[in-house]
Short mmCIF file of C-alpha atoms in Angstrom, two decimals:
data_model
loop_
_atom_site.label_atom_id
_atom_site.label_comp_id
_atom_site.label_asym_id
_atom_site.label_seq_id
_atom_site.Cartn_x
_atom_site.Cartn_y
_atom_site.Cartn_z
CA UNK A 7 -151.83 -33.30 66.43
CA UNK A 8 -150.02 -31.51 63.72
CA UNK A 9 -150.46 -32.87 60.10
CA UNK A 10 -147.59 -34.49 58.39
CA UNK A 11 -146.72 -33.23 54.89
CA UNK A 12 -146.93 -36.18 52.74
CA UNK A 13 -146.50 -37.01 48.90
CA UNK A 14 -147.79 -40.18 47.60
CA UNK A 15 -147.16 -41.33 43.80
CA UNK A 16 -147.86 -44.71 42.44
CA UNK A 17 -149.16 -46.78 39.73
CA UNK A 18 -152.63 -46.11 38.22
CA UNK A 19 -153.32 -43.16 40.25
CA UNK A 20 -152.99 -39.36 40.36
CA UNK A 21 -150.31 -37.93 42.69
CA UNK A 22 -151.50 -37.29 46.08
CA UNK A 23 -150.01 -34.23 47.82
CA UNK A 24 -151.08 -33.30 51.50
CA UNK A 25 -150.39 -30.67 54.00
CA UNK A 26 -148.08 -28.41 52.19
CA UNK A 27 -145.73 -31.10 50.70
CA UNK A 28 -145.03 -30.41 46.84
CA UNK A 29 -144.20 -32.68 43.69
CA UNK A 30 -141.62 -30.34 42.25
CA UNK A 31 -139.60 -28.95 45.39
CA UNK A 32 -136.45 -30.78 46.44
CA UNK A 33 -136.86 -32.86 49.56
CA UNK A 34 -134.09 -35.37 51.09
CA UNK A 35 -134.49 -38.88 50.20
CA UNK A 36 -131.68 -40.35 52.68
CA UNK A 37 -130.84 -43.78 52.05
CA UNK A 38 -132.73 -44.09 48.90
CA UNK A 39 -129.45 -42.34 47.77
CA UNK A 40 -127.86 -45.93 47.87
CA UNK A 41 -130.02 -47.12 45.26
CA UNK A 42 -128.13 -44.68 42.87
CA UNK A 43 -124.87 -45.53 44.36
CA UNK A 44 -125.45 -49.31 43.61
CA UNK A 45 -126.50 -48.50 40.18
CA UNK A 46 -123.54 -46.69 39.48
CA UNK A 47 -121.47 -49.67 40.82
CA UNK A 48 -123.16 -51.91 38.28
CA UNK A 49 -122.69 -49.52 35.42
CA UNK A 50 -118.90 -49.34 35.97
CA UNK A 51 -118.96 -52.97 36.30
CA UNK A 52 -120.56 -53.39 33.06
CA UNK A 53 -118.31 -50.92 31.51
CA UNK A 54 -115.35 -52.84 32.70
CA UNK A 55 -113.90 -50.08 34.97
CA UNK A 56 -114.06 -52.61 37.84
CA UNK A 57 -115.35 -55.79 39.05
CA UNK A 58 -117.79 -56.44 41.80
CA UNK A 59 -115.39 -58.74 43.67
CA UNK A 60 -112.54 -56.22 43.50
CA UNK A 61 -111.08 -55.65 47.04
CA UNK A 62 -111.55 -52.24 48.39
CA UNK A 63 -107.82 -51.64 48.71
CA UNK A 64 -107.52 -51.79 44.90
CA UNK A 65 -109.26 -48.06 44.98
CA UNK A 66 -108.62 -46.73 48.48
CA UNK A 67 -105.88 -46.38 51.04
CA UNK A 68 -106.85 -49.28 53.32
CA UNK A 69 -104.68 -51.78 55.10
CA UNK A 70 -104.09 -54.80 52.97
CA UNK A 71 -105.98 -57.90 53.20
CA UNK A 72 -109.17 -56.66 54.65
CA UNK A 73 -111.16 -59.15 52.62
CA UNK A 74 -113.83 -56.55 51.90
CA UNK A 75 -115.10 -56.18 48.35
CA UNK A 76 -117.02 -53.75 46.70
CA UNK A 77 -119.81 -56.45 46.53
CA UNK A 78 -119.52 -56.79 50.38
CA UNK A 79 -120.01 -53.15 50.67
CA UNK A 80 -123.18 -52.91 48.38
CA UNK A 81 -124.89 -55.97 49.92
CA UNK A 82 -124.23 -54.78 53.57
CA UNK A 83 -121.96 -57.74 54.37
CA UNK A 84 -118.54 -56.20 54.86
CA UNK A 85 -118.76 -56.44 58.69
CA UNK A 86 -118.41 -52.73 58.95
CA UNK A 87 -120.54 -51.13 61.60
CA UNK A 88 -123.71 -49.37 60.89
CA UNK A 89 -122.47 -45.66 61.61
CA UNK A 90 -118.95 -43.94 61.18
CA UNK A 91 -116.93 -43.41 64.65
CA UNK A 92 -118.07 -40.37 66.64
CA UNK A 93 -121.29 -39.23 65.10
CA UNK A 94 -123.10 -36.24 66.63
CA UNK A 95 -126.71 -36.26 67.87
CA UNK A 96 -128.17 -33.16 66.66
CA UNK A 97 -126.36 -33.26 63.27
CA UNK A 98 -124.82 -36.50 63.35
CA UNK A 99 -122.76 -36.63 60.13
CA UNK A 100 -121.51 -32.84 59.97
CA UNK A 101 -118.06 -33.91 61.09
CA UNK A 102 -117.72 -36.70 58.79
CA UNK A 103 -115.76 -35.20 55.88
CA UNK A 104 -113.08 -36.28 53.77
CA UNK A 105 -110.49 -36.31 56.69
CA UNK A 106 -112.55 -38.26 58.65
CA UNK A 107 -113.03 -40.78 56.07
CA UNK A 108 -109.28 -41.06 55.41
CA UNK A 109 -108.94 -41.74 59.01
CA UNK A 110 -111.60 -44.35 59.04
CA UNK A 111 -109.88 -45.98 55.84
CA UNK A 112 -106.53 -46.15 57.53
CA UNK A 113 -107.79 -48.09 60.52
CA UNK A 114 -110.44 -50.16 58.54
CA UNK A 115 -109.38 -53.61 59.98
CA UNK A 116 -110.00 -52.30 63.46
CA UNK A 117 -113.59 -51.39 62.62
CA UNK A 118 -114.48 -54.64 61.17
CA UNK A 119 -116.94 -56.55 63.49
CA UNK A 120 -117.45 -59.65 61.63
CA UNK A 121 -115.68 -61.49 58.77
CA UNK A 122 -116.64 -60.06 55.30
CA UNK A 123 -119.29 -61.77 53.56
CA UNK A 124 -120.77 -63.82 56.48
CA UNK A 125 -123.26 -61.41 58.37
CA UNK A 126 -125.62 -59.06 56.83
CA UNK A 127 -125.49 -55.85 58.80
CA UNK A 128 -126.86 -52.44 57.35
CA UNK A 129 -124.13 -50.10 56.99
CA UNK A 130 -124.22 -46.34 56.25
CA UNK A 131 -120.36 -46.32 56.67
CA UNK A 132 -120.22 -49.18 54.18
CA UNK A 133 -121.69 -47.11 51.55
CA UNK A 134 -119.75 -44.13 52.33
CA UNK A 135 -116.67 -46.22 51.72
CA UNK A 136 -118.25 -47.71 48.51
CA UNK A 137 -119.02 -44.32 47.36
CA UNK A 138 -115.30 -43.04 47.75
CA UNK A 139 -114.35 -46.43 46.14
CA UNK A 140 -116.51 -45.65 42.99
CA UNK A 141 -115.37 -41.98 42.74
CA UNK A 142 -111.72 -43.11 42.89
CA UNK A 143 -112.32 -45.70 40.24
CA UNK A 144 -114.14 -43.44 37.83
CA UNK A 145 -111.86 -40.45 38.65
CA UNK A 146 -115.01 -38.11 39.22
CA UNK A 147 -116.74 -36.66 42.01
CA UNK A 148 -119.83 -38.40 43.16
CA UNK A 149 -122.55 -36.18 41.65
CA UNK A 150 -120.79 -36.30 38.34
CA UNK A 151 -120.68 -39.98 38.65
CA UNK A 152 -124.39 -40.67 39.46
CA UNK A 153 -125.24 -38.07 36.80
CA UNK A 154 -123.17 -39.96 34.03
CA UNK A 155 -123.93 -43.19 35.16
CA UNK A 156 -127.63 -43.24 36.36
CA UNK A 157 -129.35 -39.73 35.74
CA UNK A 158 -128.42 -38.55 32.21
CA UNK A 159 -129.20 -42.03 30.69
CA UNK A 160 -132.75 -41.92 32.30
CA UNK A 161 -133.17 -38.18 31.44
CA UNK A 162 -133.72 -37.20 35.15
CA UNK A 163 -132.31 -33.99 36.27
CA UNK A 164 -133.94 -33.19 39.66
CA UNK A 165 -131.86 -35.32 41.95
CA UNK A 166 -128.74 -33.59 43.50
CA UNK A 167 -126.69 -33.27 46.61
CA UNK A 168 -126.86 -29.60 46.39
CA UNK A 169 -130.29 -28.48 44.96
CA UNK A 170 -131.06 -24.80 44.51
CA UNK A 171 -131.70 -23.15 47.99
CA UNK A 172 -135.03 -21.51 46.88
CA UNK A 173 -136.36 -24.81 45.54
CA UNK A 174 -135.76 -26.90 48.70
CA UNK A 175 -138.78 -27.74 50.93
CA UNK A 176 -138.01 -27.93 54.46
CA UNK A 177 -139.85 -29.23 57.62
CA UNK A 178 -141.21 -26.67 59.78
CA UNK A 179 -141.03 -26.34 63.64
CA UNK A 180 -142.84 -24.27 66.23
CA UNK A 181 -144.17 -20.90 64.83
CA UNK A 182 -143.68 -22.32 61.27
CA UNK A 183 -139.98 -21.88 61.36
CA UNK A 184 -138.05 -23.93 58.79
CA UNK A 185 -135.86 -26.89 60.48
CA UNK A 186 -132.24 -27.12 59.55
CA UNK A 187 -131.63 -30.35 57.47
CA UNK A 188 -128.72 -32.76 58.67
CA UNK A 189 -125.40 -32.02 57.01
CA UNK A 190 -124.84 -34.90 54.58
CA UNK A 191 -122.73 -33.34 51.74
CA UNK A 192 -119.55 -34.85 53.05
CA UNK A 193 -118.15 -38.35 52.94
CA UNK A 194 -121.62 -39.79 53.89
CA UNK A 195 -123.25 -38.41 50.76
CA UNK A 196 -123.23 -41.59 48.91
CA UNK A 197 -125.00 -43.25 51.70
CA UNK A 198 -128.07 -40.84 52.13
CA UNK A 199 -127.22 -37.25 51.20
CA UNK A 200 -129.06 -36.67 48.04
CA UNK A 201 -132.17 -34.66 47.42
CA UNK A 202 -134.83 -35.07 44.92
CA UNK A 203 -138.26 -33.96 43.74
CA UNK A 204 -140.93 -36.57 44.53
CA UNK A 205 -141.78 -36.55 40.94
CA UNK A 206 -138.04 -37.13 39.85
CA UNK A 207 -137.80 -39.90 42.55
CA UNK A 208 -140.84 -41.56 41.07
CA UNK A 209 -139.37 -41.42 37.77
CA UNK A 210 -136.20 -43.26 39.16
CA UNK A 211 -138.09 -45.97 40.59
CA UNK A 212 -140.15 -46.75 37.54
CA UNK A 213 -137.10 -46.51 35.42
CA UNK A 214 -134.98 -48.82 37.54
CA UNK A 215 -137.68 -51.29 38.98
CA UNK A 216 -140.45 -51.28 36.33
CA UNK A 217 -138.84 -50.73 32.93
CA UNK A 218 -135.62 -51.67 34.35
CA UNK A 219 -133.85 -49.28 31.78
CA UNK A 220 -130.47 -49.84 33.13
CA UNK A 221 -130.80 -53.75 33.62
CA UNK A 222 -131.58 -55.90 36.61
CA UNK A 223 -132.09 -53.97 39.94
CA UNK A 224 -128.70 -53.09 41.71
CA UNK A 225 -127.56 -55.01 44.61
CA UNK A 226 -128.41 -52.05 46.89
CA UNK A 227 -132.21 -52.51 46.45
CA UNK A 228 -133.88 -54.64 49.31
CA UNK A 229 -136.15 -57.32 48.30
CA UNK A 230 -138.89 -59.20 50.19
CA UNK A 231 -140.25 -62.05 48.07
CA UNK A 232 -140.82 -60.32 44.78
CA UNK A 233 -140.97 -56.87 46.04
CA UNK A 234 -138.15 -54.48 45.48
CA UNK A 235 -137.92 -51.65 47.83
CA UNK A 236 -135.84 -49.12 49.90
CA UNK A 237 -136.64 -46.74 52.35
CA UNK A 238 -134.64 -43.78 53.94
CA UNK A 239 -134.79 -41.26 56.71
CA UNK A 240 -132.92 -37.87 57.61
CA UNK A 241 -133.50 -35.50 60.31
CA UNK A 242 -136.79 -34.34 59.35
CA UNK A 243 -137.87 -36.52 56.32
CA UNK A 244 -138.42 -40.21 55.41
CA UNK A 245 -139.21 -41.93 52.18
CA UNK A 246 -140.51 -45.36 51.06
CA UNK A 247 -140.30 -46.71 47.42
CA UNK A 248 -140.97 -50.15 46.03
CA UNK A 249 -142.06 -52.00 43.06
CA UNK A 250 -143.52 -55.59 42.19
CA UNK A 251 -142.74 -57.73 39.08
CA UNK A 252 -146.28 -56.87 37.47
CA UNK A 253 -145.55 -53.22 37.40
CA UNK A 254 -147.29 -51.84 40.52
CA UNK A 255 -145.08 -49.25 42.13
CA UNK A 256 -145.37 -46.64 44.77
CA UNK A 257 -143.47 -43.88 46.61
CA UNK A 258 -144.29 -42.20 49.69
CA UNK A 259 -142.31 -39.09 51.28
CA UNK A 260 -142.95 -37.35 54.57
CA UNK A 261 -141.67 -34.22 56.27
CA UNK A 262 -141.80 -34.50 59.92
CA UNK A 263 -141.48 -32.11 62.82
CA UNK A 264 -139.75 -34.63 64.94
CA UNK A 265 -136.17 -35.23 64.46
CA UNK A 266 -134.93 -38.65 63.31
CA UNK A 267 -132.31 -40.24 65.58
CA UNK A 268 -129.17 -42.47 64.44
CA UNK A 269 -129.50 -44.31 67.79
CA UNK A 270 -131.79 -47.39 67.39
CA UNK A 271 -134.50 -48.06 69.90
CA UNK A 272 -133.85 -50.64 72.26
CA UNK A 273 -134.23 -54.19 70.44
CA UNK A 274 -135.14 -52.23 67.35
CA UNK A 275 -133.42 -51.49 64.02
CA UNK A 276 -133.18 -48.33 62.03
CA UNK A 277 -133.85 -47.85 58.50
CA UNK A 278 -132.17 -45.25 56.13
CA UNK A 279 -129.75 -42.95 57.63
CA UNK A 280 -131.79 -42.68 60.86
CA UNK A 281 -134.78 -43.74 62.69
CA UNK A 282 -137.57 -43.30 60.68
CA UNK A 283 -139.18 -39.87 62.08
CA UNK A 284 -142.72 -38.48 62.71
CA UNK A 285 -144.85 -41.26 63.87
CA UNK A 286 -147.94 -38.98 64.29
CA UNK A 287 -150.54 -37.78 61.72
CA UNK A 288 -151.49 -39.36 58.63
CA UNK A 289 -148.25 -41.08 57.96
CA UNK A 290 -149.34 -42.41 54.38
CA UNK A 291 -149.08 -46.28 54.54
CA UNK A 292 -148.71 -47.47 50.87
CA UNK A 293 -150.24 -50.54 49.56
CA UNK A 294 -148.78 -52.06 46.39
CA UNK A 295 -151.70 -54.14 44.44
CA UNK A 296 -150.04 -54.83 40.97
CA UNK A 297 -151.28 -52.47 38.40
CA UNK A 298 -153.99 -51.30 40.65
CA UNK A 299 -153.50 -48.00 42.52
CA UNK A 300 -151.56 -47.76 45.83
CA UNK A 301 -154.02 -46.36 48.29
CA UNK A 302 -153.95 -44.49 51.68
CA UNK A 303 -156.33 -45.57 54.63
CA UNK A 304 -156.42 -43.70 58.09
CA UNK A 305 -155.73 -46.02 61.14
CA UNK A 306 -156.23 -45.70 64.65
CA UNK A 307 -154.07 -42.98 66.04
CA UNK A 308 -154.28 -41.05 62.95
CA UNK A 309 -151.77 -43.43 61.32
CA UNK A 310 -152.20 -45.18 57.98
CA UNK A 311 -152.28 -48.71 57.06
CA UNK A 312 -153.89 -51.01 54.49
CA UNK A 313 -157.25 -52.35 54.73
CA UNK A 314 -157.52 -55.97 55.83
CA UNK A 315 -157.13 -57.34 52.40
CA UNK A 316 -154.90 -60.33 51.72
CA UNK A 317 -153.87 -58.98 48.19
CA UNK A 318 -151.94 -56.02 49.56
CA UNK A 319 -148.88 -55.22 51.63
CA UNK A 320 -148.84 -52.51 54.16
CA UNK A 321 -145.58 -50.64 54.03
CA UNK A 322 -145.15 -48.11 56.59
CA UNK A 323 -142.49 -46.99 59.45
CA UNK A 324 -143.64 -48.67 62.25
CA UNK A 325 -146.07 -51.22 63.75
CA UNK A 326 -149.79 -50.92 63.11
CA UNK A 327 -152.46 -52.43 65.21
CA UNK A 328 -154.84 -53.10 62.18
CA UNK A 329 -152.24 -55.07 60.26
CA UNK A 330 -152.31 -58.75 60.31
CA UNK A 331 -148.85 -60.13 59.89
CA UNK A 332 -145.18 -59.77 61.16
CA UNK A 333 -143.31 -56.79 60.11
CA UNK A 334 -140.09 -57.79 58.32
CA UNK A 335 -137.88 -54.69 57.43
CA UNK A 336 -140.89 -52.28 57.03
CA UNK A 337 -142.65 -54.56 54.91
CA UNK A 338 -145.67 -56.47 56.56
CA UNK A 339 -146.51 -60.01 55.59
CA UNK A 340 -150.17 -60.66 54.47
CA UNK A 341 -149.71 -64.44 54.34
CA UNK A 342 -148.62 -67.17 56.75
CA UNK A 343 -145.23 -68.37 55.93
CA UNK A 344 -144.39 -65.42 54.21
CA UNK A 345 -140.47 -65.15 53.55
CA UNK A 346 -138.20 -62.37 52.19
CA UNK A 347 -134.81 -60.78 52.69
CA UNK A 348 -134.73 -57.50 54.43
CA UNK A 349 -132.02 -55.03 54.96
CA UNK A 350 -132.87 -51.80 56.78
#
């Protein structure tokens, strides 16, 4: 079984870089992008540019009376489906450009599956619409928006939708040939199209969740009990990041040979922009233990999981036979009666 390039960063430990991954190369971060979109929303609201409960039609050419607000889009309660119409398989978002988004906006009423505000349904389409609303409200492109509202105040420079080609790290297929990443530079960019160096992504997580330099965590972060987290996956990459109130934090990034899919498995759910890819190899389970270091432990089948300690949570991309609690949105409970809100 081919090793999976993995990068692990966390509190109280030196970074761990395995099988050809790199701390300072740009890699796709998938739906971790949503945390920047949500933070930009919070910053614009704080500046008075918009309000969280503004209707989407205030900023976009949608039919009147949809009932969808910016808050609904950020919290995945808009009633919009998970994916845009007519996504492809090999490169699912390649055709979802500005013209396709305009078509979606014009027929938004017909896409809503439930009344806004009633049901939580994770929606990449919803975040594409939210990103379009924010760029309209701010009068600037998405990259400029996140630079001004999020990255520049934090002093972070290595997160971008279009990083230099010579600094990108790609998954590799047979005979070592680089695999083409999904095209996510169009309307889907605010939902999952950013790239980052693992070091910069870790700086983002600590600044937003541990130091809270821009205020309370944005609506886009998932939370399970006291753990704030988000994951993401694109065609050949996946990421998890999270932090606890006592300062424990961690980030794991994988580059995988197997392509992700935007089609959920029967009876299952997907996280990030697609199904978490690459189930073989040392997939880097992450344990958050307060200020102690996150750790990796190999599990049966070459996977990773936490040891049987009740003090940690095993955060990984699928089930693990050595863990002891139910999986809730990628965060495995260690205690009977554990409860948490989960949006993957």
